[in-house]
CSV table of C-alpha atoms and ligand atoms in Angstrom, one decimal:
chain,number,residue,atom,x,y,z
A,1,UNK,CA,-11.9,-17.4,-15.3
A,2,UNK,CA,-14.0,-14.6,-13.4
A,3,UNK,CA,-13.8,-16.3,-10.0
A,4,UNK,CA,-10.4,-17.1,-9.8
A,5,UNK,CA,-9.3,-13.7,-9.8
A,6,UNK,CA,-11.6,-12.7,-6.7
A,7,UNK,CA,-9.6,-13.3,-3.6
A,8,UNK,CA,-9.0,-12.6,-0.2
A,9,UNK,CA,-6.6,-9.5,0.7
A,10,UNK,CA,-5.1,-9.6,4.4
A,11,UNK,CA,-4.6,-5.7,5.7
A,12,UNK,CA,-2.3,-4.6,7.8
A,13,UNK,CA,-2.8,-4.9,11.5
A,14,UNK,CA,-1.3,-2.4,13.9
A,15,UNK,CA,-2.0,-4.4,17.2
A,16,UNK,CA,-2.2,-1.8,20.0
A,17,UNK,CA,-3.9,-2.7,23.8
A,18,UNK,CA,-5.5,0.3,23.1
A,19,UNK,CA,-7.5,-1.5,20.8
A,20,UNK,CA,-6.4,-2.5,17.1
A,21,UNK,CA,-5.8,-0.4,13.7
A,22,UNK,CA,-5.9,-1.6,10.4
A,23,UNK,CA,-5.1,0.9,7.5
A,24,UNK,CA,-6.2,0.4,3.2
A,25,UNK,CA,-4.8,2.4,1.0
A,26,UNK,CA,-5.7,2.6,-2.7
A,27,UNK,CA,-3.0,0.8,-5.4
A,28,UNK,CA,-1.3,-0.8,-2.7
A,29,UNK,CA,-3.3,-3.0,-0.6
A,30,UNK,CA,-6.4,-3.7,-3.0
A,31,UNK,CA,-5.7,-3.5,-7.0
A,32,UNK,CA,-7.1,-0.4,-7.9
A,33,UNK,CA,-7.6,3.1,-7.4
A,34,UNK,CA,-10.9,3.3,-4.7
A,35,UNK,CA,-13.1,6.3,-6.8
A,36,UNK,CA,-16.2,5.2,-4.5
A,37,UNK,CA,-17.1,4.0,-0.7
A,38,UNK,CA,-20.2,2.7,0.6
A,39,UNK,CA,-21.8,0.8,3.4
A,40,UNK,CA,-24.6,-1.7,4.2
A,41,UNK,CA,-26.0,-1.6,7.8
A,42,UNK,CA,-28.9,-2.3,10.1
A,43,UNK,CA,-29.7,-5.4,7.9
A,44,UNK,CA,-32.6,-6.9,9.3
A,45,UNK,CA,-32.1,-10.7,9.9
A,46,UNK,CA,-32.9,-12.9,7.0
A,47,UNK,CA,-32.3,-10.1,5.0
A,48,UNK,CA,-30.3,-10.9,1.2
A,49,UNK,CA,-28.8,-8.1,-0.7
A,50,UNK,CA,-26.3,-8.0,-4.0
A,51,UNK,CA,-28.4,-10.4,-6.9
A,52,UNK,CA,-26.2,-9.1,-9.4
A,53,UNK,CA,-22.8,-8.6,-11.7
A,54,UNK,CA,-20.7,-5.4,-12.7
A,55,UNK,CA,-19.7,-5.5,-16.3
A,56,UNK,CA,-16.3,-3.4,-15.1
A,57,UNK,CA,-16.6,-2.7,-11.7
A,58,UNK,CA,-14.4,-3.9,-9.5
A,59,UNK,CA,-15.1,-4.2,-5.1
A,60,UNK,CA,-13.7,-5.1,-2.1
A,61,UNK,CA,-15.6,-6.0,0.7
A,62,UNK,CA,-15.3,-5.7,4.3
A,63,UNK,CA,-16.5,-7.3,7.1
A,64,UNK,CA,-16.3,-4.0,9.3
A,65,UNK,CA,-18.6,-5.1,12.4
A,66,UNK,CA,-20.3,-9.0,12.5
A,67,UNK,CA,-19.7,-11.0,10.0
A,68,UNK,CA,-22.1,-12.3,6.6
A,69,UNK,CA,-21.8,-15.1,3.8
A,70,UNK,CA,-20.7,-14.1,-0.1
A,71,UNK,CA,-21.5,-16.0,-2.8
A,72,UNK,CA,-19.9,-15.7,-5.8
A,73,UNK,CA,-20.8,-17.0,-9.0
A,74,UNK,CA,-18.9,-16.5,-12.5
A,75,UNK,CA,-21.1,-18.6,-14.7
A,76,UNK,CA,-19.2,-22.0,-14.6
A,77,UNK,CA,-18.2,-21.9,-10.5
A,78,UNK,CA,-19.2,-20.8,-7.4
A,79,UNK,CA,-17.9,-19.9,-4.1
A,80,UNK,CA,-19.0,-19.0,-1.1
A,81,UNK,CA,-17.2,-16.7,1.3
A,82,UNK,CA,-18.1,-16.1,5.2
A,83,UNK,CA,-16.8,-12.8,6.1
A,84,UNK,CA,-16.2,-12.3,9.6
A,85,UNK,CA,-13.0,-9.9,10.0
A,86,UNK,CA,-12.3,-6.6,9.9
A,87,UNK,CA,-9.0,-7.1,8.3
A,88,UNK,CA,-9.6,-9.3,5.5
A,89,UNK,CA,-11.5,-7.9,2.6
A,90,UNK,CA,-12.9,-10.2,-0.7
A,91,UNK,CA,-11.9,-8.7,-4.2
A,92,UNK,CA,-14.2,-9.2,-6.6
A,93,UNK,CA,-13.6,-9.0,-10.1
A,94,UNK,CA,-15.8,-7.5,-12.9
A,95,UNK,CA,-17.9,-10.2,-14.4
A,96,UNK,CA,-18.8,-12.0,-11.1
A,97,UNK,CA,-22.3,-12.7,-10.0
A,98,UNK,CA,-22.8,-12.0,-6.2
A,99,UNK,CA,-25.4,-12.7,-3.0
A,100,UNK,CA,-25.1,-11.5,0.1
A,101,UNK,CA,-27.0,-13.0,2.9
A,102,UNK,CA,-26.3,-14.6,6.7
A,103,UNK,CA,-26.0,-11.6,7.7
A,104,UNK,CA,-25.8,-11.0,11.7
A,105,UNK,CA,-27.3,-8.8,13.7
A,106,UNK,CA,-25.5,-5.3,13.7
A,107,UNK,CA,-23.1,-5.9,10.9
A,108,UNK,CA,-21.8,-3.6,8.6
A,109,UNK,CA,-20.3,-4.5,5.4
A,110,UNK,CA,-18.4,-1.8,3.9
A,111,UNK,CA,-17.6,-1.9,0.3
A,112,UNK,CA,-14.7,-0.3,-1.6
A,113,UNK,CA,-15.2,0.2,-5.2
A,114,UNK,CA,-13.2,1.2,-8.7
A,115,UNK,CA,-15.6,3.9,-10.0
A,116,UNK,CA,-18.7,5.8,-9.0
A,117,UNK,CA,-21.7,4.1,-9.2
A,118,UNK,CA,-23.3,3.6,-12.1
A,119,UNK,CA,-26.7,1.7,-12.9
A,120,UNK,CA,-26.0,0.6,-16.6
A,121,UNK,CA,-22.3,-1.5,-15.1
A,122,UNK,CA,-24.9,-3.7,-13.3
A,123,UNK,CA,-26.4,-7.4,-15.0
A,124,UNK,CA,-29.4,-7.6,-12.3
A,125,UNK,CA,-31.2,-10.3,-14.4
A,126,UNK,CA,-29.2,-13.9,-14.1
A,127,UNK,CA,-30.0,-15.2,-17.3
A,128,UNK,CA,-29.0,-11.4,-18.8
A,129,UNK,CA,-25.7,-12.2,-17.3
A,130,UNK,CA,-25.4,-15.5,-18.6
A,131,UNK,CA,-25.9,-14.3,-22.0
A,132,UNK,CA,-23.7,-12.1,-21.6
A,133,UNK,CA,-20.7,-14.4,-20.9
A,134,UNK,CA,-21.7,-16.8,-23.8
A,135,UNK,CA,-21.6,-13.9,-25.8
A,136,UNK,CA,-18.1,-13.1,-25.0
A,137,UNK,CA,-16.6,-16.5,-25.0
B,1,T46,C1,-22.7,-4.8,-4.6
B,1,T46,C2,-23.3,-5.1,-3.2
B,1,T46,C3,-22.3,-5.7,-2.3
B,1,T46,C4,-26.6,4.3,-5.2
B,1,T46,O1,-27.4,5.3,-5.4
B,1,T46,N1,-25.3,4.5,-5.0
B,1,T46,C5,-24.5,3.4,-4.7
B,1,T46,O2,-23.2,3.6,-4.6
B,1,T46,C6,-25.0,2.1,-4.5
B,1,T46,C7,-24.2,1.0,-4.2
B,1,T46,C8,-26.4,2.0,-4.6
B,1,T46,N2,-27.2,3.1,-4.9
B,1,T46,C9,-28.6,2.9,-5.0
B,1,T46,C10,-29.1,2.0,-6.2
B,1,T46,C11,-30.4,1.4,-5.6
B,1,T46,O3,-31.4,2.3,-5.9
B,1,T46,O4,-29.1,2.3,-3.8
B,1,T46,C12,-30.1,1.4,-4.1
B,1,T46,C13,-29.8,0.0,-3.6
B,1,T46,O5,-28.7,-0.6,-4.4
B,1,T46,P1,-28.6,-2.1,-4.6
B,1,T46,O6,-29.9,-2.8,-4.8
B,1,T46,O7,-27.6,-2.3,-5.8
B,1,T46,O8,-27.9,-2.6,-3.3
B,1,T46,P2,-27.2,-4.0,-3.0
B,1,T46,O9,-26.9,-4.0,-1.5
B,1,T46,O10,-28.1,-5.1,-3.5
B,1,T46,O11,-25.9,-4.0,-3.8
B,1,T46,C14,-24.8,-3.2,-3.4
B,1,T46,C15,-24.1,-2.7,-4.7
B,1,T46,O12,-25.0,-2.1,-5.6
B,1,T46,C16,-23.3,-3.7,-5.4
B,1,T46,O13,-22.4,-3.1,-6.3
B,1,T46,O14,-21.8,-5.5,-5.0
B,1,T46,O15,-23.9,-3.9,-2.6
């Protein structure tokens, strides 16, 4: 059931000739309180990052500059996501496998997240996270 709570948020747009605006605030335009923000750049081409699952965490994701492919994985489905706007960020819930890759040249991904991070929230091994969700069903 993982996957289908992942979607894609629209943010506000201020449209301005002076060049666009678009806001986020925690609570209101993504479903939780942001506690941590971080941000993947100069990605050299062919590069893949993610490979992994947060047992709580929960992310949104933003194309902030170029664009780059999601896939997301929750065990039983799988989606795949191309990010290419600054104003639309990809929620990811807790318990959802996800690869990043495609990504082109000078893009930034910048990722908004529900807690600190923390290295035991991660499932880095597939099969681990597998297990994991047999274990809970
Ligand atoms: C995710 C994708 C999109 C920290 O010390 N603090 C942090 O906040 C983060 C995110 C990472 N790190 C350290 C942990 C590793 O030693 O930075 C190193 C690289 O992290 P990782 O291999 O997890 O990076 P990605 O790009 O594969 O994954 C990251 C996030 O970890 C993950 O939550 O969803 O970006």
């Amino acid at each position: 059931m993982s996957l289908k709570r992942c979607l894609l948020i629209e943010l506000p747009r201020i449209a301005d000739p002076r060049g666009n605006l678009t806001f986020v605030e925690g609570g209101r335009h993504i479903p939780f309180e942001i506690r941590r923000v971080y941000y993947l750049y100069d990605v050299p081409g062919g590069a893949e990052r993610g490979g992994h699952c947060h047992k709580e965490l929960e992310q949104v994701l933003i194309a902030m500059s170029g664009s780059f492919d999601v896939l997301l994985d929750d065990g039983r489905e799988r989606a795949r996501y191309h990010l290419n706007r600054s104003y639309y960020g990809l929620y990811i819930a807790p318990m959802v496998w996800r690869e990043l890759d495609n990504f082109s040249s000078g893009s930034v991904c910048l990722a908004l997240a529900s807690a600190p991070y923390d290295e035991a929230d991660y499932y880095r091994d597939y099969q681990t996270f597998l297990q994991s969700l047999r274990r809970a069903a």
